Coordinates of C-alpha atoms in Angstrom, one line a residue:
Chain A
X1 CA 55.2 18.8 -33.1
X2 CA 57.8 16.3 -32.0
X3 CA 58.7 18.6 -29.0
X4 CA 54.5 18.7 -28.2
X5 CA 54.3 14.9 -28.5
X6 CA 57.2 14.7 -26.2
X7 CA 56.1 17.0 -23.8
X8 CA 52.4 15.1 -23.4
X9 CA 54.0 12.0 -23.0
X10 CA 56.2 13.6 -19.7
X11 CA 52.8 14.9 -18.5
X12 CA 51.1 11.7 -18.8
X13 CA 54.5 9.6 -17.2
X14 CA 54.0 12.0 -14.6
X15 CA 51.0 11.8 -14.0
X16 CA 50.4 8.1 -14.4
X17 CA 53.3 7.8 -12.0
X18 CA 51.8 10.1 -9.2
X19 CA 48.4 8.6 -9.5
X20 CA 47.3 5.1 -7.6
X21 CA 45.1 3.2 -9.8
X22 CA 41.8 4.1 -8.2
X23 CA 39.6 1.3 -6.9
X24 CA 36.2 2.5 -6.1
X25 CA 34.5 -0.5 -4.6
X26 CA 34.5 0.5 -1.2
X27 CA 33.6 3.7 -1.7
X28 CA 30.7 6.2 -1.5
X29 CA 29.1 9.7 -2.0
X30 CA 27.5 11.2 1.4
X31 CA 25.0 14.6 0.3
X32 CA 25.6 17.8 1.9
X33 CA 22.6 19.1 1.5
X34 CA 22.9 22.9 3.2
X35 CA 26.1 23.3 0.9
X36 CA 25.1 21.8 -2.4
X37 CA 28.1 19.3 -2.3
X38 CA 28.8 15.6 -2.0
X39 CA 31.5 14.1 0.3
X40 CA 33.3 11.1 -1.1
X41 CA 34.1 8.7 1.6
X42 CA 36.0 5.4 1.7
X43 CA 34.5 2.6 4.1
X44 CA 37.7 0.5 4.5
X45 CA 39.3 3.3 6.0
X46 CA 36.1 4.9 7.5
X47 CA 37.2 8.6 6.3
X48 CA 36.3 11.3 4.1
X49 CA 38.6 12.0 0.8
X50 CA 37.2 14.6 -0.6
X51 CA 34.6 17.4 -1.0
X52 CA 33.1 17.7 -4.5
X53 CA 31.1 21.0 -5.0
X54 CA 28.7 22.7 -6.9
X55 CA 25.5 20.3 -7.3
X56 CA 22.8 23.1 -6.7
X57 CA 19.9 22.3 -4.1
X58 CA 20.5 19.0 -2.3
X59 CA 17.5 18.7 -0.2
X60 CA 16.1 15.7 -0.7
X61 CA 19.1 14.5 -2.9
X62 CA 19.5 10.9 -4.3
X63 CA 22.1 9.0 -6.6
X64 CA 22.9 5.9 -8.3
X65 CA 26.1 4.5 -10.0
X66 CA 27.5 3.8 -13.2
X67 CA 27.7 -0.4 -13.6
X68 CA 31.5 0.4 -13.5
X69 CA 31.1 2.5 -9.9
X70 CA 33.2 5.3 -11.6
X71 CA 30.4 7.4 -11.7
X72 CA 27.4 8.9 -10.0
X73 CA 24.5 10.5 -11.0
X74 CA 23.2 13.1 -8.3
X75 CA 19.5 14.1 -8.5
X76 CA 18.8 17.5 -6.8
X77 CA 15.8 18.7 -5.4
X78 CA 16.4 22.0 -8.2
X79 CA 15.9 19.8 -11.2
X80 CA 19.6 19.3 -11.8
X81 CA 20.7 16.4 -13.1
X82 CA 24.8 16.0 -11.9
X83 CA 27.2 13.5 -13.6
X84 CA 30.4 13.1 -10.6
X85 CA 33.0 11.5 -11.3
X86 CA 34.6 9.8 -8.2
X87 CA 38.1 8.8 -9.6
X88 CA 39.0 12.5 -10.7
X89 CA 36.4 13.4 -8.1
X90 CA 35.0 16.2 -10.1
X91 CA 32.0 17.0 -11.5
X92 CA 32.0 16.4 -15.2
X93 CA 28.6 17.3 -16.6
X94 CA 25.5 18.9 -14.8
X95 CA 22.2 19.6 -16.8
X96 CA 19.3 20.9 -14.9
X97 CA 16.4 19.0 -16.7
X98 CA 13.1 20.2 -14.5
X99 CA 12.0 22.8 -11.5
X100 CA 11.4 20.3 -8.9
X101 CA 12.9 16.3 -9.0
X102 CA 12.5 13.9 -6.5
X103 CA 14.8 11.0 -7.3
X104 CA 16.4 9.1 -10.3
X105 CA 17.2 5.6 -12.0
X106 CA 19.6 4.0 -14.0
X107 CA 18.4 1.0 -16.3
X108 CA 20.0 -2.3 -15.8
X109 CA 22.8 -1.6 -18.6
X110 CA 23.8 1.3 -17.5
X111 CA 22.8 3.2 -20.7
X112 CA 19.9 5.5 -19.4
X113 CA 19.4 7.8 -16.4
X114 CA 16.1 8.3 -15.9
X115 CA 14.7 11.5 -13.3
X116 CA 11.3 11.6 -11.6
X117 CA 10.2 15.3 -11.6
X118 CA 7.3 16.7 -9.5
X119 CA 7.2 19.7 -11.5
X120 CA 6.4 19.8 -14.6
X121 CA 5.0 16.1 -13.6
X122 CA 6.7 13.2 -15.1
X123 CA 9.7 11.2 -15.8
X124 CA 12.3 12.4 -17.9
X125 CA 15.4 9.9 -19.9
X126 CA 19.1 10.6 -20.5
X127 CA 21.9 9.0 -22.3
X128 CA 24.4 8.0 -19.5
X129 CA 27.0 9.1 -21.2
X130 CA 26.3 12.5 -22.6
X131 CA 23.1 13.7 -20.3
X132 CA 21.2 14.1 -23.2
X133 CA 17.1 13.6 -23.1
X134 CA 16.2 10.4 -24.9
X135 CA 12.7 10.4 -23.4
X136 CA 10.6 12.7 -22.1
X137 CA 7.1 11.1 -20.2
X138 CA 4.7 14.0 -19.1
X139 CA 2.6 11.8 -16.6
X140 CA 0.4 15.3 -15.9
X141 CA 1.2 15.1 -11.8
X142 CA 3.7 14.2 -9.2
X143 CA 5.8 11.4 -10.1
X144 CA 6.8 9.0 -7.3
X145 CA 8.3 5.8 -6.5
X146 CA 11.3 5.4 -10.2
X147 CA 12.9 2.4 -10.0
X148 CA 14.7 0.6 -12.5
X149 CA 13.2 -2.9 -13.6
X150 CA 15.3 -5.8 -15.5
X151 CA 14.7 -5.9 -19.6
X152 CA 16.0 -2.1 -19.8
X153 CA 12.6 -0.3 -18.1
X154 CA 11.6 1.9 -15.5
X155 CA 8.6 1.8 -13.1
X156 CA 6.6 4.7 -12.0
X157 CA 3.5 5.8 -9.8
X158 CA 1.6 9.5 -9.9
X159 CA 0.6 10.6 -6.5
X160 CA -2.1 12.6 -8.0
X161 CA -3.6 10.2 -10.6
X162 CA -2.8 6.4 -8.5
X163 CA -1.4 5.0 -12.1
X164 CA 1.8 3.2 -12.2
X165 CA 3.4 3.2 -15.5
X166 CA 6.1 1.0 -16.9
X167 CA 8.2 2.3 -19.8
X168 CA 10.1 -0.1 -21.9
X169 CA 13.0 0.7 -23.6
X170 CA 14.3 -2.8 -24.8
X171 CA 12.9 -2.1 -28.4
X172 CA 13.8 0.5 -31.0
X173 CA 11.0 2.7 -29.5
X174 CA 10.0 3.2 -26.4
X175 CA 7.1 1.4 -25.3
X176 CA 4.6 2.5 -22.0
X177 CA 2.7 0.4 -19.9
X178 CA -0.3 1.8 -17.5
X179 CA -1.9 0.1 -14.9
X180 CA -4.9 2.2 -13.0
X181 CA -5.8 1.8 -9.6
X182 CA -2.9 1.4 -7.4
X183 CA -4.7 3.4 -4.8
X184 CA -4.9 6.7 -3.1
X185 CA -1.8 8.9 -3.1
X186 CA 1.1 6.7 -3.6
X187 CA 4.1 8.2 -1.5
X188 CA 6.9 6.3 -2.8
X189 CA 7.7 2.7 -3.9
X190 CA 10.3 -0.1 -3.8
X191 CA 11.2 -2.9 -6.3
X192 CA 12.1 -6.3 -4.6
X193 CA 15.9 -7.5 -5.8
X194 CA 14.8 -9.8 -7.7
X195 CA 13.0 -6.9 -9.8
X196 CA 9.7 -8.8 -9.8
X197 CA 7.8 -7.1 -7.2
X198 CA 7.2 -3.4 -7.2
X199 CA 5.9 -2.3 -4.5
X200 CA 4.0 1.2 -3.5
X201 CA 2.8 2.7 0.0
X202 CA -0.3 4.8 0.0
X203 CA -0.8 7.8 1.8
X204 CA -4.6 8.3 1.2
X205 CA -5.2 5.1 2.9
X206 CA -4.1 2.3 4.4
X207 CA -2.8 -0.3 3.2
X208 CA -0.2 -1.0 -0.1
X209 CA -0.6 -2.2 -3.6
X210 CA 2.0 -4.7 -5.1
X211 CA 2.4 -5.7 -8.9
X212 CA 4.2 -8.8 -9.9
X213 CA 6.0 -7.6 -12.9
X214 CA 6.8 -11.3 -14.1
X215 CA 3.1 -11.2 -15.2
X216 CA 2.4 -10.1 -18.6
X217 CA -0.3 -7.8 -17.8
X218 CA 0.4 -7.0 -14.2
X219 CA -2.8 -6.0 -11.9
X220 CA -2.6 -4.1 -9.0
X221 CA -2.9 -6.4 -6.0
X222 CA -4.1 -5.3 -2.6
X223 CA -1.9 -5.5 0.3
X224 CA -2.6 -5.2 3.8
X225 CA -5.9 -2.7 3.0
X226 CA -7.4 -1.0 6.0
X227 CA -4.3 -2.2 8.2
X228 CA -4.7 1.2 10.5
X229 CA -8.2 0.3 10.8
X230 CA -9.8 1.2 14.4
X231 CA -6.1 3.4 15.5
X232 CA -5.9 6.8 15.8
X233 CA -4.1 8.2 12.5
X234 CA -1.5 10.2 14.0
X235 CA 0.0 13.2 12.5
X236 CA 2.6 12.3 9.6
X237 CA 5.8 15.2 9.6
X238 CA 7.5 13.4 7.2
X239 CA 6.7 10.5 4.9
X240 CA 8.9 7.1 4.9
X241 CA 10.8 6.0 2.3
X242 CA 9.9 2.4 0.8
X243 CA 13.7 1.0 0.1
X244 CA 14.9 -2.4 0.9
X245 CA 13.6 -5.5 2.4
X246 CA 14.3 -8.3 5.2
X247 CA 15.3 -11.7 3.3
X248 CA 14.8 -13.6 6.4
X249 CA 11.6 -15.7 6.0
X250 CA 11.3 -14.1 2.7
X251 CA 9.2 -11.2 4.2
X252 CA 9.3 -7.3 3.6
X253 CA 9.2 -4.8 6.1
X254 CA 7.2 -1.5 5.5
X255 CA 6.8 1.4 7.6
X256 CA 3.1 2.0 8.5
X257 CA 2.0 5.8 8.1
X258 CA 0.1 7.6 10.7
X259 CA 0.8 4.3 13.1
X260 CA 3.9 4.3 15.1
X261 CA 5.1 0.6 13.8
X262 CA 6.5 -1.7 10.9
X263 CA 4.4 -4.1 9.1
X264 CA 5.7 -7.7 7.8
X265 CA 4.6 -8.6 4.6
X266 CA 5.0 -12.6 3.4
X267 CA 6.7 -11.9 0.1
X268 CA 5.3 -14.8 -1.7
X269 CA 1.7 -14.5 -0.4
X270 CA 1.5 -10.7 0.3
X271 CA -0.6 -11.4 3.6
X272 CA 0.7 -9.6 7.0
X273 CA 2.7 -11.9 8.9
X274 CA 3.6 -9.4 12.0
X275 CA 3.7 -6.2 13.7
X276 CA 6.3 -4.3 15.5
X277 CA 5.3 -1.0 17.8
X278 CA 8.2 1.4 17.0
X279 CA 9.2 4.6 18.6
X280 CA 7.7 7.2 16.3
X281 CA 6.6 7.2 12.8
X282 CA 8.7 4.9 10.8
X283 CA 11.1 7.0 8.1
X284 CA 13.4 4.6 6.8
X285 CA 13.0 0.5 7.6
X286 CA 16.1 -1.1 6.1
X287 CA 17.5 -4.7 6.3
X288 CA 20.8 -5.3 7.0
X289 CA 22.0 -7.6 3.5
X290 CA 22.2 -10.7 6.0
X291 CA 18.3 -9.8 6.4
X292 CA 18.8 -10.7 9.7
X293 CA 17.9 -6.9 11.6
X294 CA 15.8 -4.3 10.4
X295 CA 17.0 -0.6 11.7
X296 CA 14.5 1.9 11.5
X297 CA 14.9 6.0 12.2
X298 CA 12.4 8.1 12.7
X299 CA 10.1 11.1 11.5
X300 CA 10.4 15.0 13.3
X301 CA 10.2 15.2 16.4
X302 CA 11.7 11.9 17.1
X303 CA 14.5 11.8 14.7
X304 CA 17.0 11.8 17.1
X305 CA 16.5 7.8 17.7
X306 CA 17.3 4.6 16.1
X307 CA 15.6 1.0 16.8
X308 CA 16.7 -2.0 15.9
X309 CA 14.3 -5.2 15.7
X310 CA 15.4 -8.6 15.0
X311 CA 14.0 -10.3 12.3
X312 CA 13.3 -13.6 13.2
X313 CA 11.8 -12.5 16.8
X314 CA 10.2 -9.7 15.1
X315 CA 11.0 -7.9 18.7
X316 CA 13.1 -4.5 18.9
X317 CA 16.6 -5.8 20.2
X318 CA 18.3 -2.0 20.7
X319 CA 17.3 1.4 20.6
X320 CA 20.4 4.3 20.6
X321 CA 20.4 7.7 20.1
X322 CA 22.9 8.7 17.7
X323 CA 22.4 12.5 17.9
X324 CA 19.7 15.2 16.4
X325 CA 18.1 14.3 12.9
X326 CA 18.7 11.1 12.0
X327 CA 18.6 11.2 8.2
X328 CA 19.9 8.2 6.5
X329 CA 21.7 5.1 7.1
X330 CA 24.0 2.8 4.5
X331 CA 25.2 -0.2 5.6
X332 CA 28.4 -1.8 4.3
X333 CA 27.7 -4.4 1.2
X334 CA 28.0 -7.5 3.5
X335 CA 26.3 -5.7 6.6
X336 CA 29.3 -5.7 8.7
X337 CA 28.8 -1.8 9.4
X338 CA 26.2 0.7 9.0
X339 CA 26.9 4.3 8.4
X340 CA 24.1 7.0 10.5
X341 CA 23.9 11.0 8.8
X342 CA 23.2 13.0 11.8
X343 CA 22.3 16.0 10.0
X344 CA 22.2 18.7 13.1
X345 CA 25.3 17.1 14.7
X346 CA 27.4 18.1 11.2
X347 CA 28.6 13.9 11.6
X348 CA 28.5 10.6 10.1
X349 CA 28.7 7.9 12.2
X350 CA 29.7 4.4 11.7
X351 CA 28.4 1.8 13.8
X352 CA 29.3 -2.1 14.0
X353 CA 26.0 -3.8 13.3
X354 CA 27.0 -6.5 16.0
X355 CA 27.9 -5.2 18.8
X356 CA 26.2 -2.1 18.3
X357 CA 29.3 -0.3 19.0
X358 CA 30.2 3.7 17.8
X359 CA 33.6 3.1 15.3
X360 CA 34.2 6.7 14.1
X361 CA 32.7 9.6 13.5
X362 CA 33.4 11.6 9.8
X363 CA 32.7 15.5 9.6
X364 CA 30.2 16.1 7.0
X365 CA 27.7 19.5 6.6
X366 CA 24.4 18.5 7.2
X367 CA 24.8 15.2 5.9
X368 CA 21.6 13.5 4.6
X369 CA 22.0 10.3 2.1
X370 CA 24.9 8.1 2.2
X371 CA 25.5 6.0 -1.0
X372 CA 28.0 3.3 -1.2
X373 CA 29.2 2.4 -5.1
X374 CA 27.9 -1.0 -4.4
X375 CA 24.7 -0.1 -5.3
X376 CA 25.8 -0.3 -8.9
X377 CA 25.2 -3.4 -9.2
X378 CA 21.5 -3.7 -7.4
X379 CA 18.3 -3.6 -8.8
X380 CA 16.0 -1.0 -7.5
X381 CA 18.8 1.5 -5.4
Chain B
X1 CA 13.0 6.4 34.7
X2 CA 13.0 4.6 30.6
X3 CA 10.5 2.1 31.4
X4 CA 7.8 4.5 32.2
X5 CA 8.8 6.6 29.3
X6 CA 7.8 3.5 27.1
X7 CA 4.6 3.3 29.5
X8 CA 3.4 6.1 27.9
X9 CA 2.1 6.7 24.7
X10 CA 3.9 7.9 21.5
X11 CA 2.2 10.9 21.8
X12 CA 3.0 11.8 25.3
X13 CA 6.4 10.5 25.3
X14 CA 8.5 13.4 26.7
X15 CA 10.7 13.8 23.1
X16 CA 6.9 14.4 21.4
X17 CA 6.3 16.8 23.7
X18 CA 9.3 18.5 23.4
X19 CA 9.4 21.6 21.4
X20 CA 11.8 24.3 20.2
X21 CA 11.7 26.5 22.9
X22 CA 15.4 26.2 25.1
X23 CA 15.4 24.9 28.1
X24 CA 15.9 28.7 29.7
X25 CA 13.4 30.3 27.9
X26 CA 10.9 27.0 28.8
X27 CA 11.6 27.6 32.0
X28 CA 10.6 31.4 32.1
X29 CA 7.8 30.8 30.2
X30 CA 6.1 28.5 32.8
X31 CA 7.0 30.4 35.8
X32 CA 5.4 33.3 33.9
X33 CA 2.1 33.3 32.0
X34 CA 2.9 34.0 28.7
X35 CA 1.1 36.4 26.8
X36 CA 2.0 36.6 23.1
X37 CA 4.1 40.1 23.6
X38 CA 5.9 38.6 26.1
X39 CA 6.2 35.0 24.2
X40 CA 7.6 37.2 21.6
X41 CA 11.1 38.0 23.4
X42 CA 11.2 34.2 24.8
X43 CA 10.7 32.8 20.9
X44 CA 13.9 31.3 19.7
X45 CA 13.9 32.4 15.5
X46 CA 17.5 30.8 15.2
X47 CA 15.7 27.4 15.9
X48 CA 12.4 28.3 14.6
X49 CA 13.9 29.6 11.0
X50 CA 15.6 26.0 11.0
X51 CA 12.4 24.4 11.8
X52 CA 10.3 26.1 8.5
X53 CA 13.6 25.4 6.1
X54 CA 14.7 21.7 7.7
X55 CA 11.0 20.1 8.8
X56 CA 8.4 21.8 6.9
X57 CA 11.7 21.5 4.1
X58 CA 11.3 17.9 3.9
X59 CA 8.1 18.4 2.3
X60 CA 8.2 22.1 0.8
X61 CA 11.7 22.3 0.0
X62 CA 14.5 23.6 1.6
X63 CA 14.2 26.7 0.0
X64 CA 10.7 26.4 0.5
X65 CA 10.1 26.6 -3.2
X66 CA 7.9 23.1 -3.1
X67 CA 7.9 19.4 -3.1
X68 CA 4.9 17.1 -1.9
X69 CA 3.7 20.5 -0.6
X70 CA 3.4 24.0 -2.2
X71 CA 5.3 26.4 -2.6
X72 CA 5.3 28.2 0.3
X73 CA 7.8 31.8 -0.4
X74 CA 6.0 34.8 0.4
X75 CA 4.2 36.0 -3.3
X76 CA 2.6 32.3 -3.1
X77 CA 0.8 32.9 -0.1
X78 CA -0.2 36.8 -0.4
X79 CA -4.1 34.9 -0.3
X80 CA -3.5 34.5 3.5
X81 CA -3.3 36.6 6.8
X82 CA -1.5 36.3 9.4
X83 CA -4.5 34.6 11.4
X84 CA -5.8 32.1 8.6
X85 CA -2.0 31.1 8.3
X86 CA -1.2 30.5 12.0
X87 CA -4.3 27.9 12.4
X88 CA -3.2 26.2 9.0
X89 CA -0.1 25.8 10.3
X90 CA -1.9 24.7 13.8
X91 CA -4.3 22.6 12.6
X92 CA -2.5 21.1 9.0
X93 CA -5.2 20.6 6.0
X94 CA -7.3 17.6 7.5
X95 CA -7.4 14.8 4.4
X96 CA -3.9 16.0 2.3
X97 CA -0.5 15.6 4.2
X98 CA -0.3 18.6 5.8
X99 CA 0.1 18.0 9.4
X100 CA -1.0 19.9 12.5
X101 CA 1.3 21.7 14.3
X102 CA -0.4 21.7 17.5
X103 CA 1.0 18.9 19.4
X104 CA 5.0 20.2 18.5
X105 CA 4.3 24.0 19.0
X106 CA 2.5 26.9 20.6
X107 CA 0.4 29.6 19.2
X108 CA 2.9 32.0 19.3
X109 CA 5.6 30.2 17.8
X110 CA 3.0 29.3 14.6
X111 CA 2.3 32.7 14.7
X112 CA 5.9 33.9 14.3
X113 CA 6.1 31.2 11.2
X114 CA 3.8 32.5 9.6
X115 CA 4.7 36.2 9.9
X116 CA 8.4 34.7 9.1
X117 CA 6.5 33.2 6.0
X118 CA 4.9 36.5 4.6
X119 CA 7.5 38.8 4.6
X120 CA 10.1 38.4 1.7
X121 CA 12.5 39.8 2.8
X122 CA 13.1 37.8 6.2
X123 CA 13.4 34.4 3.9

């Protein structure tokens, strides 16, 4: 026994004395989605440290972190439900909890992960720690557009059914909230950072629907309806993500679907404020944190571009082609630098957001979302 | 030469109009008239394979075994031919998200997706 004590206490000396402390601050997971692995990558030093492997199907992968940025919580495309940790960089628990996710949560404690699932239709709720189901919400269809919400809930939209539901879990039992009519085919959603307005774009026609979730019973309110009206629809080959928002102004920008441009939105009076023509079907339309550009990629067959457009001018300042199949972009926590996955170039690429300039380029395998741990410690990513 | 890229519409800007033949094969293709037989050695199924998995993957899956879209592996579509599937592909599913194919590809290379689509084995 004594000899056994002894001996743990050399492996742990050892150990302890090898090991760094860890900070994980700066950061971040990038998907692999061809390979079913995650790349952990450090900003600071722009590099990759490690390949962590075995997360099943990655297509269309997403993620969020623990409060402590320790861990992440991959959804896959497969259903599986992947618990990384980043300081051991392993994967420590992997459950796969439905046939066909689409993207995940984690309430505002940290307590519950919560996965949307297409099929069987719904949202399903683990414990953090242990992966175990808590809550299991059969919404009968596609579920779109999970967020997390302050007061320990998540919002949700069906893309067959237009209802978004709030579930509660601040009480001793779970309590769910419907609202009807948020419109025709809800592709996806976004939740301001403030967590009071949730946002979703509609596929089935044009225009959004907001709800102010500071109101007690929260009604859907119409935003921009009919804004296509009297364009051409063009053809859609792949639908935008709602995520992130200009500060500048207080406005959002929203991709438009089946209209090449970007809509601005007033945030406090949900009318249109402006316009901007883009290069191809908006994918991705994210604000740099100062809010001060908006860079926007673009659907098949254009992907290959990016355009930046100021937000105060509303005018696209730079346009750049980083390379085939623009995916995703993450930019630093204070803006200073955005990383680009260029999924058929096998590279990420970090840019300075300033001057525009190429800083390095990281070998990944068909990179698609990059995730820096910062995101712990937002609402709504 | 950019500024009258811009000129043009989305739709007729030259990246749109680009499509997954190679540049070589592109070339052949409109010195010659193709006729499907012939299209069929000038088809590209490295980049067309990529095409089904990556772009019509974004909405069916990688693995093509559904997302937004169906699921789209051979024993799910045994209710098609060859013909009815080629002007799907062409012409999308007006009203629902599927988009037509038209403006990013020819006949032949919808064709050879959706022969690529109903045999198993190939996927």
């Amino acid at each position: 026994m004594k000899r056994f004590a002894f001996g743990l206490l050399a492996a742990l000396l050892a150990t302890t004395a090898q090991a760094e402390p860890m900070a994980t601050g700066d950061l971040g997971l990038v998907i692999e989605r061809a390979r079913g692995s995650v790349l952990l990558v450090d900003q600071s030093d722009r590099a990759a440290l490690a390949r962590i492997e075995g997360l099943g199907d990655l297509s269309h992968a997403s993620l969020v972190y623990s409060p402590d940025e320790r861990f992440a919580y991959v959804f896959g495309r497969d259903g599986g439900l992947t618990k990384v940790d980043i300081v051991t960089r392993q994967v420590v628990n992997r459950v796969v909890q439905a046939g066909n996710a689409i993207g995940g949560a984690i309430s505002d404690d940290g307590k519950l992960v919560a996965v949307s699932n297409y099929e069987p239709g719904g949202v399903r709720v683990f414990d953090a720690d242990t992966l175990e189901m808590v809550a299991d919400i059969p919404t009968g269809g596609k579920t779109i557009g999970l967020v997390d919400a302050p007061g320990r809930r998540f919002v949700f939209t069906g893309w067959d059914n237009g209802e978004t539901w709030i579930a509660d879990f601040s009480g001793p039992e779970m309590e769910l909230t419907k609202i009807k009519d948020m419109g025709e085919n809800p592709y996806d959603a976004l939740i301001t950072a403030n967590g009071r307005t949730y946002i979703t774009g509609l596929f089935g026609e044009d225009g959004l629907t907001a709800l102010d979730l500071w109101d007690e019973t929260p009604e859907p309110i119409r935003v921009l309806p009919g804004y296509g009206r009297g364009q051409q629809e063009m053809p859609v080959y792949k639908m935008p993500h709602l995520e992130g928002w200009a500060h500048t102004g207080e406005e959002f920008v929203l991709p438009a679907v089946g209209h090449h441009e970007v809509l601005w939105v007033d945030a406090a009076t949900l009318t249109e404020t402006g316009r901007t023509k883009t290069y191809g079907q908006p994918v991705f339309a994210m604000a740099r944190p100062d809010g001060r550009h908006v860079w926007v990629n673009f659907a098949h067959p254009l992907n290959d571009t990016i355009q930046v457009i100021d937000t105060v001018s509303k005018q696209v300042i730079h346009e750049f082609k980083p390379g085939p199949a623009v995916l995703h972009m993450e930019f630093t926590p204070r803006g200073h630098e955005i990383w680009i996955s260029v999924r058929d170039a096998d590279k990420v690429m970090v840019y300075d957001t300033h001057t525009f300039e190429k800083l390095r380029e990281i070998d990944a395998e068909s990179p698609s979302g990059i995730f820096f741990t910062a995101r712990a410690h937002r609402t709504g990513l | 030469m950019p500024e009258l890229a811009y000129a043009n519409s989305a739709r007729g800007h030259p990246a749109a109009r680009r499509n997954i033949w190679t540049g070589r094969t592109f070339l052949t293709a409109a010195v010659f008239v193709a006729t499907s037989a012939f299209a069929a050695d000038t088809l590209d199924p490295a980049a067309l394979k990529r095409l089904v998995h990556q772009d019509c993957g974004s909405c069916h899956g990688l693995s093509l075994k559904g997302g937004l879209g169906p699921d789209l592996r051979a024993e799910n579509l045994q209710h098609y031919d060859v013909d009815v599937l080629t002007t799907v592909i062409l012409d999308g599913i007006p009203d629902t998200p599927m988009p037509p194919w038209r403006p990013l590809m020819t006949e032949e290379e919808a064709e050879w997706i959706a022969r690529y689509l109903l045999t198993p084995e190939e996927q």
